[in-house]
PDB file of C-alpha atoms in Angstrom:
ATOM      1  CA  MET A   1      -4.887 -21.204  -5.139  1.00  0.00           C
ATOM      2  CA  ILE A   2      -1.919 -23.164  -4.015  1.00  0.00           C
ATOM      3  CA  GLY A   3      -2.002 -21.377  -0.787  1.00  0.00           C
ATOM      4  CA  GLU A   4      -5.375 -21.560  -0.059  1.00  0.00           C
ATOM      5  CA  VAL A   5      -5.214 -25.489  -0.410  1.00  0.00           C
ATOM      6  CA  THR A   6      -1.745 -26.217   1.141  1.00  0.00           C
ATOM      7  CA  GLY A   7      -0.907 -23.044   3.256  1.00  0.00           C
ATOM      8  CA  ILE A   8       2.191 -22.585   0.918  1.00  0.00           C
ATOM      9  CA  HIS A   9       2.565 -19.002  -0.509  1.00  0.00           C
ATOM     10  CA  ARG A  10       6.205 -19.270  -1.651  1.00  0.00           C
ATOM     11  CA  ILE A  11       7.863 -21.847  -4.032  1.00  0.00           C
ATOM     12  CA  ARG A  12      11.439 -21.088  -4.787  1.00  0.00           C
ATOM     13  CA  MET A  13      11.938 -23.727  -7.569  1.00  0.00           C
ATOM     14  CA  LEU A  14      10.046 -24.647 -10.429  1.00  0.00           C
ATOM     15  CA  TYR A  15      10.735 -28.073 -12.105  1.00  0.00           C
ATOM     16  CA  LEU A  16       9.066 -27.847 -15.412  1.00  0.00           C
ATOM     17  CA  GLN A  17       8.566 -31.078 -17.542  1.00  0.00           C
ATOM     18  CA  LEU A  18       8.584 -29.274 -20.987  1.00  0.00           C
ATOM     19  CA  LEU A  19       7.846 -32.758 -22.745  1.00  0.00           C
ATOM     20  CA  TYR A  20       8.147 -36.646 -22.350  1.00  0.00           C
ATOM     21  CA  ARG A  21       9.669 -37.084 -25.829  1.00  0.00           C
ATOM     22  CA  CYS A  22      13.280 -38.261 -25.874  1.00  0.00           C
ATOM     23  CA  ASN A  23      15.988 -39.446 -28.429  1.00  0.00           C
ATOM     24  CA  PHE A  24      17.073 -42.615 -26.255  1.00  0.00           C
ATOM     25  CA  GLU A  25      15.300 -45.852 -24.902  1.00  0.00           C
ATOM     26  CA  CYS A  26      17.098 -46.373 -21.839  1.00  0.00           C
ATOM     27  CA  PRO A  27      15.755 -49.287 -19.604  1.00  0.00           C
ATOM     28  CA  HIS A  28      16.249 -47.344 -16.351  1.00  0.00           C
ATOM     29  CA  CYS A  29      14.116 -44.433 -17.459  1.00  0.00           C
ATOM     30  CA  PHE A  30      11.156 -44.089 -15.182  1.00  0.00           C
ATOM     31  CA  HIS A  31       9.080 -42.193 -17.970  1.00  0.00           C
ATOM     32  CA  GLY A  32       8.636 -45.733 -19.984  1.00  0.00           C
ATOM     33  CA  GLU A  33       6.272 -45.447 -22.755  1.00  0.00           C
ATOM     34  CA  ARG A  34       5.381 -41.820 -22.040  1.00  0.00           C
ATOM     35  CA  LEU A  35       8.616 -40.900 -24.012  1.00  0.00           C
ATOM     36  CA  GLN A  36       6.641 -41.436 -27.272  1.00  0.00           C
ATOM     37  CA  HIS A  37       4.046 -38.520 -26.209  1.00  0.00           C
ATOM     38  CA  ALA A  38       4.234 -35.252 -27.819  1.00  0.00           C
ATOM     39  CA  ASP A  39       5.196 -32.112 -26.220  1.00  0.00           C
ATOM     40  CA  ALA A  40       3.570 -31.259 -22.704  1.00  0.00           C
ATOM     41  CA  PHE A  41       3.706 -27.702 -23.043  1.00  0.00           C
ATOM     42  CA  THR A  42       3.477 -25.102 -25.809  1.00  0.00           C
ATOM     43  CA  LEU A  43       5.902 -22.084 -25.669  1.00  0.00           C
ATOM     44  CA  ASP A  44       3.082 -19.843 -24.695  1.00  0.00           C
ATOM     45  CA  GLU A  45       2.026 -22.380 -21.893  1.00  0.00           C
ATOM     46  CA  ALA A  46       5.651 -22.697 -20.520  1.00  0.00           C
ATOM     47  CA  ILE A  47       6.257 -18.951 -20.483  1.00  0.00           C
ATOM     48  CA  SER A  48       2.697 -18.332 -18.828  1.00  0.00           C
ATOM     49  CA  LEU A  49       3.372 -20.974 -16.162  1.00  0.00           C
ATOM     50  CA  MET A  50       6.893 -19.439 -15.411  1.00  0.00           C
ATOM     51  CA  THR A  51       5.400 -16.021 -14.972  1.00  0.00           C
ATOM     52  CA  LEU A  52       2.396 -17.254 -12.935  1.00  0.00           C
ATOM     53  CA  MET A  53       4.884 -18.931 -10.627  1.00  0.00           C
ATOM     54  CA  ARG A  54       7.186 -15.900 -10.386  1.00  0.00           C
ATOM     55  CA  ASP A  55       4.551 -13.394  -9.979  1.00  0.00           C
ATOM     56  CA  ASP A  56       2.036 -15.446  -7.472  1.00  0.00           C
ATOM     57  CA  TYR A  57       4.333 -17.283  -5.635  1.00  0.00           C
ATOM     58  CA  GLY A  58       7.833 -15.565  -5.939  1.00  0.00           C
ATOM     59  CA  THR A  59       9.570 -18.383  -7.764  1.00  0.00           C
ATOM     60  CA  GLU A  60      13.412 -17.663  -8.081  1.00  0.00           C
ATOM     61  CA  ALA A  61      14.614 -20.481 -10.474  1.00  0.00           C
ATOM     62  CA  VAL A  62      13.625 -23.049 -13.026  1.00  0.00           C
ATOM     63  CA  THR A  63      14.878 -26.311 -13.861  1.00  0.00           C
ATOM     64  CA  LEU A  64      13.850 -27.703 -17.258  1.00  0.00           C
ATOM     65  CA  LEU A  65      13.099 -31.419 -17.583  1.00  0.00           C
ATOM     66  CA  GLY A  66      12.025 -33.827 -20.039  1.00  0.00           C
ATOM     67  CA  GLY A  67      12.129 -36.654 -21.634  1.00  0.00           C
ATOM     68  CA  GLU A  68      15.129 -34.895 -23.187  1.00  0.00           C
ATOM     69  CA  PRO A  69      14.657 -31.388 -23.074  1.00  0.00           C
ATOM     70  CA  PHE A  70      17.241 -30.789 -25.622  1.00  0.00           C
ATOM     71  CA  VAL A  71      14.863 -32.052 -28.503  1.00  0.00           C
ATOM     72  CA  TYR A  72      11.972 -29.510 -27.388  1.00  0.00           C
ATOM     73  CA  LYS A  73      11.664 -27.195 -30.371  1.00  0.00           C
ATOM     74  CA  HIS A  74      11.399 -23.828 -28.288  1.00  0.00           C
ATOM     75  CA  LEU A  75      14.162 -24.661 -25.679  1.00  0.00           C
ATOM     76  CA  GLY A  76      16.234 -21.550 -26.669  1.00  0.00           C
ATOM     77  CA  GLU A  77      13.297 -19.253 -26.106  1.00  0.00           C
ATOM     78  CA  VAL A  78      12.033 -20.872 -22.581  1.00  0.00           C
ATOM     79  CA  VAL A  79      15.609 -20.600 -21.377  1.00  0.00           C
ATOM     80  CA  ARG A  80      16.041 -16.935 -22.571  1.00  0.00           C
ATOM     81  CA  TYR A  81      12.567 -16.293 -20.771  1.00  0.00           C
ATOM     82  CA  ALA A  82      13.347 -18.365 -17.625  1.00  0.00           C
ATOM     83  CA  LYS A  83      16.892 -16.597 -17.197  1.00  0.00           C
ATOM     84  CA  GLN A  84      15.340 -12.913 -18.026  1.00  0.00           C
ATOM     85  CA  ALA A  85      12.201 -13.508 -15.738  1.00  0.00           C
ATOM     86  CA  SER A  86      14.091 -15.171 -12.662  1.00  0.00           C
ATOM     87  CA  ARG A  87      17.382 -12.767 -13.399  1.00  0.00           C
ATOM     88  CA  SER A  88      19.418 -15.920 -13.047  1.00  0.00           C
ATOM     89  CA  ARG A  89      22.684 -16.593 -14.714  1.00  0.00           C
ATOM     90  CA  SER A  90      21.836 -19.968 -15.815  1.00  0.00           C
ATOM     91  CA  ALA A  91      19.095 -22.336 -16.397  1.00  0.00           C
ATOM     92  CA  PRO A  92      19.796 -25.723 -15.176  1.00  0.00           C
ATOM     93  CA  THR A  93      18.470 -28.418 -17.579  1.00  0.00           C
ATOM     94  CA  ALA A  94      18.289 -32.235 -16.951  1.00  0.00           C
ATOM     95  CA  THR A  95      19.527 -34.145 -19.787  1.00  0.00           C
ATOM     96  CA  GLU A  96      20.176 -37.561 -21.105  1.00  0.00           C
ATOM     97  CA  SER A  97      23.382 -36.081 -21.902  1.00  0.00           C
ATOM     98  CA  SER A  98      24.561 -38.374 -24.828  1.00  0.00           C
ATOM     99  CA  GLY A  99      28.306 -37.635 -24.331  1.00  0.00           C
ATOM    100  CA  GLY A 100      28.066 -38.692 -20.659  1.00  0.00           C
ATOM    101  CA  CYS A 101      29.298 -41.401 -18.425  1.00  0.00           C
ATOM    102  CA  PRO A 102      30.219 -44.563 -20.700  1.00  0.00           C
ATOM    103  CA  ARG A 103      29.125 -46.978 -17.851  1.00  0.00           C
ATOM    104  CA  LEU A 104      25.483 -45.539 -18.074  1.00  0.00           C
ATOM    105  CA  ARG A 105      25.499 -45.066 -22.048  1.00  0.00           C
ATOM    106  CA  ARG A 106      26.082 -48.987 -22.117  1.00  0.00           C
ATOM    107  CA  GLY A 107      22.583 -49.458 -20.693  1.00  0.00           C
ATOM    108  CA  CYS A 108      20.807 -47.524 -23.244  1.00  0.00           C
ATOM    109  CA  SER A 109      19.592 -48.579 -26.399  1.00  0.00           C
ATOM    110  CA  ARG A 110      20.921 -45.428 -28.331  1.00  0.00           C
ATOM    111  CA  GLY A 111      23.763 -44.272 -26.327  1.00  0.00           C
ATOM    112  CA  GLY A 112      22.054 -41.996 -23.819  1.00  0.00           C
ATOM    113  CA  ALA A 113      23.193 -41.484 -20.038  1.00  0.00           C
ATOM    114  CA  GLY A 114      21.927 -39.567 -17.087  1.00  0.00           C
ATOM    115  CA  GLY A 115      23.172 -36.091 -16.203  1.00  0.00           C
ATOM    116  CA  SER A 116      22.701 -32.262 -15.901  1.00  0.00           C
ATOM    117  CA  ARG A 117      23.902 -29.600 -18.127  1.00  0.00           C
ATOM    118  CA  HIS A 118      23.605 -25.815 -16.989  1.00  0.00           C
ATOM    119  CA  LEU A 119      23.097 -23.513 -19.991  1.00  0.00           C
ATOM    120  CA  PRO A 120      25.553 -20.675 -19.733  1.00  0.00           C
ATOM    121  CA  GLN A 121      24.566 -17.011 -19.943  1.00  0.00           C
TER     122      GLN A 121
END
């Protein structure tokens, strides 16, 4: 369907917003009140989307996003599937990285900071 509308037939990277929920309330976060919402995707929905993108659009890699993806209850299963389906050695995951930069951490009501972590194989 994307190809018919846009002419795009290959999408190399999928940025998958697993959920909006987060364990911090950083004033600089663009999600704002959406951080209180329930999970955006069930495990089956996340796997179905990754499968569709790989099979129909040749997607090679997935970056997992949130709110805070590390509070997503099925993160382990999603990471395992993303790695297996893409044959990648890692599944990059954007995180609030609570152990991160002290300068950013000071700006958050519960200690969060911006960052990115790569989950090893």
